[in-house]
CSV table of C-alpha atoms and ligand atoms in Angstrom, one decimal:
chain,number,residue,atom,x,y,z
A,1,MET,CA,-42.4,-3.4,-20.8
A,2,PRO,CA,-39.7,-3.3,-18.1
A,3,ILE,CA,-36.1,-2.8,-19.2
A,4,THR,CA,-34.5,-6.2,-20.0
A,5,ARG,CA,-31.1,-7.3,-18.8
A,6,GLU,CA,-29.8,-6.9,-22.4
A,7,GLU,CA,-31.0,-3.4,-22.5
A,8,GLU,CA,-29.5,-2.7,-19.1
A,9,GLU,CA,-26.2,-3.9,-20.4
A,10,ALA,CA,-26.4,-1.7,-23.4
A,11,LEU,CA,-27.2,1.3,-21.1
A,12,ASN,CA,-24.3,0.3,-18.9
A,13,ASP,CA,-22.0,0.6,-22.0
A,14,HIS,CA,-23.6,4.0,-22.8
A,15,PHE,CA,-22.9,5.3,-19.4
A,16,LEU,CA,-19.3,4.1,-19.5
A,17,ILE,CA,-18.5,7.1,-21.7
A,18,ASN,CA,-21.5,9.4,-21.3
A,19,SER,CA,-22.5,11.0,-18.0
A,20,TYR,CA,-26.1,11.3,-19.1
A,21,VAL,CA,-28.5,9.9,-21.6
A,22,GLU,CA,-27.9,12.8,-23.9
A,23,GLY,CA,-24.2,13.2,-23.3
A,24,PHE,CA,-22.7,15.6,-20.7
A,25,ALA,CA,-25.7,17.3,-19.2
A,26,THR,CA,-28.9,16.3,-17.5
A,27,SER,CA,-32.1,16.4,-19.5
A,28,GLN,CA,-35.7,15.1,-19.5
A,29,ALA,CA,-34.3,12.0,-21.2
A,30,ASP,CA,-32.7,11.1,-17.9
A,31,THR,CA,-35.9,11.6,-16.1
A,32,ILE,CA,-37.9,9.3,-18.3
A,33,LEU,CA,-35.3,6.6,-18.3
A,34,PHE,CA,-34.9,6.8,-14.5
A,35,ASP,CA,-38.7,6.4,-14.1
A,36,GLN,CA,-38.5,3.0,-15.9
A,37,PHE,CA,-36.5,1.3,-13.2
A,38,ARG,CA,-38.4,-0.6,-10.6
A,39,SER,CA,-35.3,-0.4,-8.3
A,40,THR,CA,-31.6,0.5,-8.3
A,41,PRO,CA,-30.0,-1.4,-11.2
A,42,ASN,CA,-27.7,-4.2,-10.2
A,43,GLN,CA,-24.4,-3.0,-8.9
A,44,ASP,CA,-22.4,-5.2,-11.3
A,45,LEU,CA,-23.6,-2.8,-14.1
A,46,HIS,CA,-21.7,-0.1,-12.3
A,47,ASN,CA,-21.9,2.6,-14.9
A,48,LEU,CA,-25.6,2.3,-15.1
A,49,HIS,CA,-25.8,1.9,-11.3
A,50,ARG,CA,-23.7,5.1,-10.8
A,51,TRP,CA,-25.9,7.0,-13.3
A,52,TYR,CA,-29.0,5.8,-11.5
A,53,LYS,CA,-27.8,6.8,-8.0
A,54,HIS,CA,-26.7,10.2,-9.3
A,55,ILE,CA,-30.1,10.9,-11.0
A,56,ASP,CA,-31.8,9.6,-7.8
A,57,SER,CA,-29.9,12.2,-5.7
A,58,PHE,CA,-31.7,15.0,-7.6
A,59,GLY,CA,-35.0,14.0,-6.0
A,60,SER,CA,-38.0,16.1,-7.2
A,61,ASP,CA,-35.6,18.4,-9.1
A,62,ARG,CA,-35.6,15.7,-11.8
A,63,SER,CA,-38.7,17.2,-13.1
A,64,LYS,CA,-36.8,20.5,-13.7
A,65,PHE,CA,-34.1,19.0,-15.9
A,66,PRO,CA,-33.9,20.9,-19.1
A,67,GLY,CA,-35.5,19.9,-22.3
A,68,PRO,CA,-39.1,19.2,-23.3
A,69,LYS,CA,-41.0,16.6,-21.1
A,70,ARG,CA,-41.0,13.4,-23.0
A,71,ASN,CA,-43.3,10.5,-23.4
A,72,SER,CA,-40.9,8.1,-25.0
A,73,LEU,CA,-37.2,7.6,-25.6
A,74,ILE,CA,-35.3,5.5,-28.0
A,75,LEU,CA,-31.6,5.0,-27.5
A,76,SER,CA,-29.3,2.9,-29.6
A,77,VAL,CA,-26.2,1.5,-28.1
A,78,ASN,CA,-24.1,-1.3,-29.5
A,79,LYS,CA,-26.8,-2.1,-32.1
A,80,ILE,CA,-29.3,-2.6,-29.3
A,81,LYS,CA,-32.3,-0.4,-29.2
A,82,VAL,CA,-33.6,0.6,-25.8
A,83,THR,CA,-37.2,1.9,-26.1
A,84,VAL,CA,-39.0,3.3,-23.1
A,85,MET,CA,-42.6,4.7,-22.9
A,86,MET,CA,-44.0,6.9,-20.3
A,87,ASN,CA,-46.9,4.7,-19.3
A,88,ASN,CA,-44.4,2.0,-18.3
A,89,LYS,CA,-43.9,3.8,-15.0
A,90,ILE,CA,-43.6,1.3,-12.2
A,91,GLU,CA,-43.9,2.0,-8.5
A,92,LYS,CA,-40.5,1.7,-6.9
A,93,ASP,CA,-39.6,-0.6,-4.1
A,94,GLY,CA,-39.1,0.9,-0.7
A,95,PRO,CA,-35.5,1.7,0.2
A,96,LYS,CA,-35.2,-1.3,2.6
A,97,GLN,CA,-36.1,-3.8,0.0
A,98,VAL,CA,-33.7,-2.2,-2.5
A,99,GLU,CA,-30.9,-2.5,0.0
A,100,GLN,CA,-31.7,-6.1,0.7
A,101,GLN,CA,-31.8,-6.8,-3.0
A,102,GLN,CA,-28.4,-5.3,-3.4
A,103,LEU,CA,-26.9,-7.4,-0.6
A,104,GLU,CA,-28.2,-10.5,-2.3
A,105,GLN,CA,-26.9,-9.5,-5.7
A,106,GLN,CA,-23.9,-11.4,-7.0
A,107,LEU,CA,-21.4,-9.6,-9.3
A,108,THR,CA,-22.1,-10.8,-12.8
A,109,GLU,CA,-19.6,-8.4,-14.5
A,110,ASP,CA,-16.0,-7.6,-13.5
A,111,ILE,CA,-15.4,-4.2,-11.9
A,112,VAL,CA,-12.4,-2.4,-13.3
A,113,ASP,CA,-11.7,1.3,-12.5
A,114,PRO,CA,-8.7,3.1,-10.9
A,115,TRP,CA,-9.9,2.3,-7.4
A,116,ASN,CA,-11.6,-1.1,-7.7
A,117,VAL,CA,-10.7,-4.2,-9.4
A,118,GLN,CA,-13.0,-7.1,-8.7
A,119,ALA,CA,-13.5,-10.2,-10.8
A,120,SER,CA,-17.0,-11.7,-10.9
A,121,SER,CA,-15.7,-15.2,-11.2
A,122,ASN,CA,-12.8,-17.1,-9.6
A,123,LYS,CA,-11.2,-17.4,-13.0
A,124,GLY,CA,-10.2,-13.7,-12.7
A,125,ILE,CA,-11.0,-10.8,-15.0
A,126,ASP,CA,-12.4,-11.5,-18.4
A,127,TYR,CA,-10.1,-9.4,-20.5
A,128,ASP,CA,-11.9,-10.0,-23.8
A,129,LYS,CA,-15.1,-8.6,-22.4
A,130,LEU,CA,-13.2,-5.6,-21.1
A,131,ILE,CA,-11.9,-4.8,-24.5
A,132,ASP,CA,-15.5,-4.8,-25.8
A,133,ARG,CA,-16.7,-2.7,-22.9
A,134,PHE,CA,-13.9,-0.2,-23.0
A,135,GLY,CA,-13.9,0.0,-26.8
A,136,SER,CA,-10.2,-0.5,-27.1
A,137,SER,CA,-8.4,-2.9,-29.5
A,138,ARG,CA,-6.8,-6.2,-29.0
A,139,ILE,CA,-3.0,-6.5,-29.4
A,140,ASP,CA,-3.1,-9.0,-32.2
A,141,ASP,CA,-0.6,-10.9,-34.4
A,142,ALA,CA,-0.7,-8.2,-37.0
A,143,LEU,CA,0.4,-5.6,-34.5
A,144,LEU,CA,3.1,-7.9,-33.1
A,145,GLU,CA,4.4,-8.4,-36.6
A,146,ARG,CA,4.6,-4.7,-37.2
A,147,PHE,CA,6.5,-4.3,-33.9
A,148,GLU,CA,8.9,-7.0,-35.1
A,149,LYS,CA,9.4,-5.4,-38.5
A,150,LEU,CA,10.0,-1.9,-37.2
A,151,THR,CA,12.3,-2.8,-34.3
A,152,GLY,CA,14.1,-5.7,-35.8
A,153,GLN,CA,13.5,-7.5,-32.5
A,154,ASN,CA,11.3,-10.2,-31.2
A,155,PRO,CA,8.5,-8.3,-29.4
A,156,HIS,CA,8.9,-8.3,-25.6
A,157,HIS,CA,7.4,-11.4,-23.9
A,158,PHE,CA,4.8,-9.2,-22.3
A,159,LEU,CA,3.4,-8.5,-25.7
A,160,ARG,CA,3.9,-12.0,-27.1
A,161,ARG,CA,2.2,-13.6,-24.1
A,162,GLY,CA,-0.8,-11.2,-23.9
A,163,ILE,CA,0.3,-9.6,-20.6
A,164,PHE,CA,-0.1,-6.3,-22.5
A,165,PHE,CA,-3.3,-7.3,-24.4
A,166,SER,CA,-5.1,-4.1,-25.4
A,167,HIS,CA,-4.3,-0.8,-27.1
A,168,ARG,CA,-5.6,2.5,-28.4
A,169,ASP,CA,-4.0,4.0,-31.5
A,170,MET,CA,-0.9,1.9,-31.4
A,171,HIS,CA,-0.9,1.8,-35.2
A,172,ARG,CA,-0.7,5.5,-35.4
A,173,ILE,CA,2.4,5.4,-33.3
A,174,LEU,CA,4.0,2.7,-35.5
A,175,ASN,CA,3.1,4.7,-38.6
A,176,LEU,CA,5.1,7.6,-37.2
A,177,VAL,CA,8.0,5.3,-36.4
A,178,GLU,CA,7.8,4.1,-39.9
A,179,ALA,CA,8.0,7.6,-41.2
A,180,GLY,CA,11.1,8.2,-39.1
A,181,LYS,CA,9.3,10.5,-36.6
A,182,LYS,CA,9.5,10.5,-32.9
A,183,PHE,CA,7.0,10.1,-30.1
A,184,PHE,CA,7.4,10.0,-26.3
A,185,LEU,CA,6.5,7.6,-23.5
A,186,TYR,CA,4.5,8.5,-20.4
A,187,THR,CA,3.7,6.4,-17.4
A,188,GLY,CA,3.4,6.9,-13.7
A,189,ARG,CA,2.9,5.6,-10.2
A,190,GLY,CA,0.8,6.6,-7.3
A,191,PRO,CA,3.2,6.2,-4.4
A,192,SER,CA,1.2,4.7,-1.5
A,193,SER,CA,3.6,2.2,0.0
A,194,ASP,CA,7.2,2.3,1.1
A,195,SER,CA,8.1,-0.7,-0.9
A,196,MET,CA,6.9,-1.6,-4.4
A,197,HIS,CA,6.1,-5.2,-5.2
A,198,VAL,CA,7.0,-7.1,-8.3
A,199,GLY,CA,3.6,-6.4,-9.9
A,200,HIS,CA,4.2,-2.7,-9.8
A,201,LEU,CA,7.2,-3.2,-12.0
A,202,ILE,CA,5.1,-4.5,-15.0
A,203,PRO,CA,4.3,-1.2,-16.7
A,204,PHE,CA,7.8,0.0,-16.0
A,205,ILE,CA,9.5,-3.1,-17.5
A,206,MET,CA,7.3,-2.7,-20.6
A,207,THR,CA,8.2,1.0,-20.8
A,208,LYS,CA,11.9,0.4,-20.5
A,209,TRP,CA,11.7,-2.1,-23.4
A,210,LEU,CA,9.8,0.5,-25.5
A,211,GLN,CA,12.3,3.2,-24.6
A,212,ASP,CA,15.2,0.9,-25.6
A,213,VAL,CA,13.8,-0.2,-28.9
A,214,PHE,CA,12.5,3.2,-30.0
A,215,ASP,CA,15.0,5.4,-28.3
A,216,VAL,CA,12.5,7.9,-27.2
A,217,PRO,CA,12.1,10.3,-24.2
A,218,LEU,CA,10.1,9.1,-21.2
A,219,ILE,CA,8.1,11.0,-18.6
A,220,ILE,CA,7.3,9.4,-15.3
A,221,GLN,CA,4.7,11.1,-13.1
A,222,MET,CA,4.7,10.3,-9.4
A,223,THR,CA,1.2,11.2,-8.2
A,224,ASP,CA,1.9,11.9,-4.5
A,225,ASP,CA,-1.0,14.4,-4.7
A,226,GLU,CA,-3.3,11.7,-5.8
A,227,LYS,CA,-2.4,9.4,-2.9
A,228,TYR,CA,-2.8,12.3,-0.4
A,229,LEU,CA,-6.3,13.0,-1.7
A,230,TRP,CA,-7.4,9.4,-1.7
A,231,LYS,CA,-5.7,7.8,1.2
A,232,ASP,CA,-5.5,8.5,4.9
A,233,LEU,CA,-1.9,9.6,4.7
A,234,LYS,CA,0.0,12.8,5.5
A,235,LEU,CA,1.1,14.9,2.6
A,236,GLU,CA,4.8,14.9,3.7
A,237,HIS,CA,4.6,11.1,3.8
A,238,CYS,CA,3.2,10.8,0.3
A,239,ASN,CA,5.8,13.2,-1.0
A,240,ASN,CA,8.6,11.1,0.7
A,241,LEU,CA,7.1,7.9,-0.8
A,242,ALA,CA,7.3,9.5,-4.3
A,243,TYR,CA,11.1,9.8,-3.9
A,244,GLU,CA,11.5,6.3,-2.3
A,245,ASN,CA,9.5,4.7,-5.1
A,246,ALA,CA,11.4,6.6,-7.7
A,247,LYS,CA,14.5,4.8,-6.7
A,248,ASP,CA,12.9,1.4,-7.4
A,249,ILE,CA,11.5,2.7,-10.7
A,250,ILE,CA,14.9,4.1,-11.8
A,251,ALA,CA,16.4,0.7,-11.0
A,252,VAL,CA,14.4,-0.8,-13.8
A,253,GLY,CA,17.2,0.7,-15.9
A,254,PHE,CA,15.8,3.5,-18.0
A,255,ASP,CA,18.1,5.7,-20.1
A,256,MET,CA,18.2,8.5,-17.5
A,257,SER,CA,19.5,11.0,-20.1
A,258,LYS,CA,16.1,10.7,-21.8
A,259,THR,CA,13.9,10.3,-18.7
A,260,PHE,CA,12.2,12.9,-16.6
A,261,ILE,CA,10.7,11.6,-13.4
A,262,PHE,CA,8.9,14.1,-11.1
A,263,SER,CA,6.7,14.4,-8.0
A,264,ASP,CA,3.5,16.3,-8.7
A,265,VAL,CA,3.7,18.1,-5.4
A,266,ASP,CA,7.2,19.5,-6.2
A,267,PHE,CA,7.0,20.0,-9.9
A,268,ILE,CA,3.6,21.4,-10.9
A,269,GLY,CA,3.7,24.9,-12.2
A,270,GLY,CA,4.6,26.8,-15.4
A,271,GLU,CA,3.5,25.3,-18.7
A,272,PHE,CA,2.4,22.1,-17.0
A,273,TYR,CA,0.0,24.0,-14.8
A,274,LYS,CA,-1.2,26.0,-17.7
A,275,ASN,CA,-2.2,22.8,-19.4
A,276,VAL,CA,-3.9,21.6,-16.2
A,277,LEU,CA,-6.0,24.7,-16.3
A,278,LYS,CA,-7.0,24.2,-19.9
A,279,VAL,CA,-8.1,20.7,-19.1
A,280,GLN,CA,-10.0,21.9,-16.1
A,281,LYS,CA,-11.8,24.5,-18.1
A,282,HIS,CA,-12.9,22.0,-20.7
A,283,VAL,CA,-14.1,19.2,-18.5
A,284,THR,CA,-17.2,19.6,-16.4
A,285,PHE,CA,-18.0,18.1,-13.0
A,286,ASN,CA,-20.7,16.1,-14.7
A,287,GLN,CA,-18.2,14.5,-17.0
A,288,VAL,CA,-15.8,13.4,-14.3
A,289,LYS,CA,-18.8,12.2,-12.3
A,290,GLY,CA,-19.8,10.1,-15.2
A,291,ILE,CA,-16.3,8.7,-15.8
A,292,PHE,CA,-15.0,8.3,-12.3
A,293,GLY,CA,-18.2,8.1,-10.1
A,294,PHE,CA,-17.4,11.2,-8.0
A,295,ASP,CA,-20.3,12.6,-6.1
A,296,GLU,CA,-21.3,15.6,-4.0
A,297,SER,CA,-19.3,14.4,-1.0
A,298,SER,CA,-16.0,13.8,-2.9
A,299,ASN,CA,-13.4,16.2,-1.9
A,300,ILE,CA,-12.8,18.8,-4.6
A,301,GLY,CA,-9.1,17.8,-5.0
A,302,LYS,CA,-10.3,14.4,-6.3
A,303,ILE,CA,-12.6,16.1,-8.7
A,304,MET,CA,-9.8,18.1,-10.4
A,305,PHE,CA,-7.1,15.5,-10.1
A,306,PRO,CA,-7.9,13.8,-13.4
A,307,ALA,CA,-6.6,16.9,-15.2
A,308,ILE,CA,-3.3,16.4,-13.5
A,309,GLN,CA,-2.9,12.8,-14.7
A,310,ALA,CA,-4.0,13.9,-18.2
A,311,VAL,CA,-1.5,16.7,-19.0
A,312,PRO,CA,1.8,14.7,-19.1
A,313,SER,CA,0.2,13.3,-22.3
A,314,PHE,CA,0.8,16.7,-23.9
A,315,SER,CA,4.3,17.5,-25.0
A,316,SER,CA,3.8,21.3,-24.4
A,317,SER,CA,3.7,20.5,-20.7
A,318,PHE,CA,7.5,20.0,-20.7
A,319,PRO,CA,9.1,22.8,-22.7
A,320,PHE,CA,12.5,22.0,-21.3
A,321,ILE,CA,12.3,18.6,-23.0
A,322,PHE,CA,10.3,19.3,-26.1
A,323,GLY,CA,11.3,22.9,-26.8
A,324,GLY,CA,7.7,24.1,-26.6
A,325,LYS,CA,6.5,21.7,-29.4
A,326,LYS,CA,2.8,21.0,-29.0
A,327,ASP,CA,2.4,18.1,-31.3
A,328,ILE,CA,4.7,15.3,-30.3
A,329,PRO,CA,2.5,12.2,-29.9
A,330,CYS,CA,2.5,10.3,-26.6
A,331,LEU,CA,2.3,6.6,-25.9
A,332,ILE,CA,1.2,5.5,-22.4
A,333,PRO,CA,1.9,2.0,-21.1
A,334,CYS,CA,-0.4,1.3,-18.1
A,335,ALA,CA,-2.5,-1.3,-16.4
A,336,ILE,CA,-6.0,-1.2,-17.8
A,337,ASP,CA,-7.6,0.2,-14.6
A,338,GLN,CA,-6.0,3.6,-15.5
A,339,ASP,CA,-7.9,3.7,-18.8
A,340,PRO,CA,-10.7,6.0,-17.5
A,341,TYR,CA,-8.2,8.8,-17.0
A,342,PHE,CA,-7.1,8.5,-20.5
A,343,ARG,CA,-10.5,8.2,-22.0
A,344,MET,CA,-11.1,11.6,-20.5
A,345,THR,CA,-7.7,12.8,-21.8
A,346,ARG,CA,-8.5,11.6,-25.3
A,347,ASP,CA,-11.8,13.2,-25.2
A,348,VAL,CA,-10.5,16.6,-24.2
A,349,ALA,CA,-7.3,16.7,-26.3
A,350,PRO,CA,-8.6,17.7,-29.7
A,351,ARG,CA,-10.7,20.5,-28.1
A,352,LEU,CA,-7.4,21.9,-26.8
A,353,GLY,CA,-5.6,21.4,-30.1
A,354,PHE,CA,-3.5,18.5,-28.7
A,355,GLN,CA,-3.1,15.0,-30.0
A,356,LYS,CA,-4.8,12.2,-28.3
A,357,PRO,CA,-2.4,9.9,-26.4
A,358,ALA,CA,-2.0,6.3,-27.6
A,359,LEU,CA,-2.1,3.5,-25.0
A,360,ILE,CA,-1.1,0.0,-24.4
A,361,HIS,CA,-2.9,-1.8,-21.5
A,362,SER,CA,-1.7,-4.6,-19.3
A,363,THR,CA,-3.6,-7.2,-17.4
A,364,PHE,CA,-3.4,-7.3,-13.6
A,365,PHE,CA,-0.7,-9.0,-11.7
A,366,PRO,CA,-2.2,-11.7,-9.6
A,367,ALA,CA,-1.9,-12.0,-5.8
A,368,LEU,CA,0.1,-14.9,-4.5
A,369,GLN,CA,-3.2,-16.3,-3.2
A,370,GLY,CA,-4.8,-16.5,-6.7
A,371,ALA,CA,-6.1,-14.4,-9.6
A,372,SER,CA,-9.4,-13.6,-8.0
A,373,SER,CA,-8.1,-12.4,-4.7
A,374,LYS,CA,-7.0,-8.8,-4.2
A,375,MET,CA,-3.4,-7.9,-4.0
A,376,SER,CA,-2.7,-5.2,-1.6
A,377,ALA,CA,0.5,-3.4,-0.7
A,378,SER,CA,-0.7,-3.4,2.9
A,379,ASP,CA,-0.8,-7.2,3.0
A,380,GLU,CA,2.8,-8.2,3.0
A,381,ASN,CA,2.0,-11.9,2.2
A,382,SER,CA,0.0,-11.1,-0.9
A,383,SER,CA,3.0,-10.4,-3.1
A,384,ILE,CA,6.7,-10.3,-3.4
A,385,PHE,CA,8.2,-6.9,-2.4
A,386,LEU,CA,11.4,-5.5,-3.9
A,387,THR,CA,12.7,-5.3,-0.4
A,388,ASP,CA,12.2,-9.1,0.3
A,389,THR,CA,15.3,-11.1,0.9
A,390,ALA,CA,15.9,-14.3,-0.9
A,391,ASN,CA,14.8,-16.2,2.2
A,392,GLN,CA,11.6,-14.3,2.5
A,393,ILE,CA,10.9,-14.9,-1.2
A,394,LYS,CA,11.4,-18.6,-0.7
A,395,LYS,CA,9.1,-18.7,2.3
A,396,LYS,CA,6.4,-16.7,0.8
A,397,VAL,CA,6.3,-18.6,-2.5
A,398,ASN,CA,6.4,-21.9,-0.8
A,399,LYS,CA,3.8,-21.0,1.8
A,400,TYR,CA,1.3,-18.7,0.0
A,401,ALA,CA,1.6,-19.2,-3.8
A,402,PHE,CA,-1.7,-20.8,-4.7
A,403,SER,CA,-1.0,-24.1,-6.3
A,404,GLY,CA,-2.8,-25.8,-9.2
A,405,GLY,CA,-1.1,-29.1,-8.1
A,406,LYS,CA,-2.9,-32.1,-6.7
A,407,ASP,CA,-3.2,-33.1,-3.0
A,408,THR,CA,-1.0,-36.1,-3.1
A,409,VAL,CA,2.1,-36.9,-5.1
A,410,GLU,CA,0.4,-40.0,-6.5
A,411,GLU,CA,-2.6,-38.0,-7.7
A,412,HIS,CA,-0.4,-35.3,-9.1
A,413,ARG,CA,1.7,-37.7,-11.1
A,414,GLU,CA,-1.4,-39.3,-12.5
A,415,LYS,CA,-3.5,-36.2,-13.3
A,416,GLY,CA,-1.0,-33.4,-13.5
A,417,GLY,CA,-1.2,-29.8,-12.3
A,418,ASP,CA,-3.4,-27.0,-13.6
A,419,CYS,CA,-1.3,-24.1,-15.0
A,420,GLU,CA,-4.4,-22.0,-15.5
A,421,VAL,CA,-4.9,-21.4,-11.8
A,422,ASP,CA,-1.4,-22.0,-10.5
A,423,VAL,CA,0.1,-18.7,-9.3
A,424,SER,CA,3.7,-19.8,-9.5
A,425,PHE,CA,3.2,-20.6,-13.2
A,426,MET,CA,1.4,-17.3,-13.7
A,427,TYR,CA,4.3,-15.5,-12.2
A,428,LEU,CA,6.7,-17.4,-14.4
A,429,ARG,CA,4.7,-16.2,-17.4
A,430,PHE,CA,5.4,-12.6,-16.3
A,431,PHE,CA,9.1,-13.0,-15.4
A,432,MET,CA,10.7,-16.0,-17.2
A,433,GLU,CA,12.0,-14.6,-20.5
A,434,ASP,CA,12.9,-17.9,-22.0
A,435,ASP,CA,9.9,-19.2,-24.0
A,436,GLY,CA,11.4,-22.6,-24.5
A,437,ARG,CA,11.9,-23.2,-20.8
A,438,LEU,CA,8.5,-21.9,-19.9
A,439,GLU,CA,6.8,-24.2,-22.4
A,440,GLU,CA,8.8,-27.1,-21.0
A,441,ILE,CA,7.7,-26.3,-17.5
A,442,ARG,CA,4.1,-26.0,-18.6
A,443,GLN,CA,4.2,-29.4,-20.3
A,444,GLN,CA,6.0,-31.1,-17.4
A,445,TYR,CA,3.8,-29.6,-14.8
A,446,SER,CA,0.5,-30.3,-16.5
A,447,SER,CA,1.5,-33.9,-17.2
A,448,GLY,CA,2.4,-34.5,-13.6
A,449,GLN,CA,6.1,-35.0,-14.3
A,450,MET,CA,7.0,-31.8,-12.4
A,451,LEU,CA,5.8,-31.4,-8.8
A,452,THR,CA,4.6,-28.2,-7.2
A,453,GLY,CA,7.7,-27.9,-5.1
A,454,GLU,CA,9.9,-28.0,-8.2
A,455,LEU,CA,7.8,-25.4,-10.0
A,456,LYS,CA,8.1,-23.2,-7.0
A,457,ALA,CA,11.8,-23.6,-6.9
A,458,GLU,CA,12.0,-22.4,-10.5
A,459,LEU,CA,10.0,-19.3,-9.7
A,460,ILE,CA,12.0,-18.5,-6.5
A,461,GLN,CA,15.2,-18.5,-8.6
A,462,VAL,CA,13.7,-16.2,-11.2
A,463,LEU,CA,12.3,-13.8,-8.6
A,464,VAL,CA,15.6,-13.6,-6.6
A,465,ILE,CA,17.4,-12.6,-9.8
A,466,ILE,CA,14.8,-10.0,-10.8
A,467,ILE,CA,14.8,-8.4,-7.3
A,468,GLY,CA,18.6,-8.7,-7.1
A,469,ILE,CA,18.9,-6.8,-10.3
A,470,CYS,CA,16.6,-4.1,-9.1
A,471,ILE,CA,18.3,-3.6,-5.8
A,472,PHE,CA,21.8,-3.5,-7.1
A,473,LYS,CA,21.1,-1.3,-10.0
A,474,VAL,CA,19.9,1.5,-7.8
A,475,ASN,CA,22.5,4.2,-7.4
A,476,PRO,CA,21.1,6.5,-4.8
A,477,TYR,CA,23.0,9.4,-6.2
A,478,THR,CA,21.3,9.3,-9.5
A,479,VAL,CA,17.9,9.7,-8.0
A,480,PHE,CA,16.3,12.6,-9.7
A,481,THR,CA,16.7,16.2,-9.1
A,482,CYS,CA,13.5,18.1,-9.7
A,483,GLN,CA,14.1,20.5,-12.6
A,484,HIS,CA,11.6,23.2,-12.9
B,1,LIG,N1,-2.8,6.9,-11.1
B,1,LIG,C1,-1.7,6.0,-11.1
B,1,LIG,C2,-1.6,5.2,-9.9
B,1,LIG,O1,-2.3,5.3,-8.9
B,1,LIG,C3,-0.4,6.8,-11.3
B,1,LIG,C4,-0.2,7.4,-12.7
B,1,LIG,C5,-0.1,8.7,-13.0
B,1,LIG,C6,-0.1,6.6,-13.9
B,1,LIG,N2,0.1,8.8,-14.4
B,1,LIG,C7,0.1,7.6,-14.9
B,1,LIG,C8,-0.1,5.3,-14.2
B,1,LIG,C9,0.2,7.2,-16.3
B,1,LIG,C10,0.0,4.9,-15.6
B,1,LIG,C11,0.2,5.9,-16.6
B,1,LIG,O2,-0.7,4.3,-9.8
């Protein structure tokens, strides 16, 4: 029997965290499974697709994979049993046909990794499915209640509104807080554009709130090395961008007496580098291939980079902050696309005698043009930049923010606007702190009482204030000095 779609999905989940059928090395189990496929698996199952392409690249060497030759294989993933038998072997399609099939394939599952975010439907990413696929946990009411109890404060609106929606091990962190113990925060940014846009601020705004309510140290990593390795940019330029972006980040208002922000290029060495080496020694090429999709033509800098993003999670990387302590737990606020780095980190940590970092994950910030279109720092009309003037903000919102309003005033008054797809409303969910006012707007807009122009005017006001706060808070003289 050929492999069913359900089985393919189960296999896709398997390859999310495993490089190969039997874990982290090739074996005859890969060969037999490979032989079951009539053609390259659909690209929307990108973990399975990646595994297939990788196994395919071995050519006839597949028969030399270690392990006894097998006639059958049974694999259990997510309660689904995938059974394959040797005599199911099916002739493969010629390469042309395969290519054609791929072209015709529609994405049926969202793609989310550090380099690609692509929704399969125009409703945007399905975050519930992502939690299932990634195996993280939902930020639910019980967790919010614990936040409230422990901080004595209403949880930040990013938490209340599901903008941060998923976590790993957050209860462990709250248990520590309950016991009067400390943890530290770690987040970062890959500096690839001169100016940051409002979406880039989301993890930093969350982090600032966490630093305020828990009064804990914060590490901010600027991955100028990462951007150099991935983008067609000069090294000097990436390094300069790290310092430029750091000003915008500092402007979010962290407690700078408890915050260390650094450029990888300028800082890495000493204990930090020792930890990088330890991670490097304990993670194989096969593992990162499986997690990140690297292949033989990836430059070798990329292949080792995940070790660099991993080690700020370990307190011993910063002896001048943590006095050489190895066991201070770490909490990482980040957008969910960064999760693969930290799945790897959590996997390797216990083998090095370190604690696994905890995480809270945010949804993505939509482009002005709508939740399913891609926001890019190189398209200046796809978002609001921190350098935009009040006039530019007004023009951009009025001209580009995708509207859920109706075509004519009459129709709008009668049928009302659709807040689910209206980008101005989505942005207000991110940036309007006042729950009461937000709810009022939602009701008035969806009943047709409020027009699109009025909704946009509300947003413009909120954005001008946010950006104003950011610009004026920057004191160029407090921009970090790189301690070493
Ligand atoms: N890779 C991230 C980016 O491209 C930057 C980053 C480094 C990061 N360390 C992090 C993001 C920790 C979140 C948390 O933007």
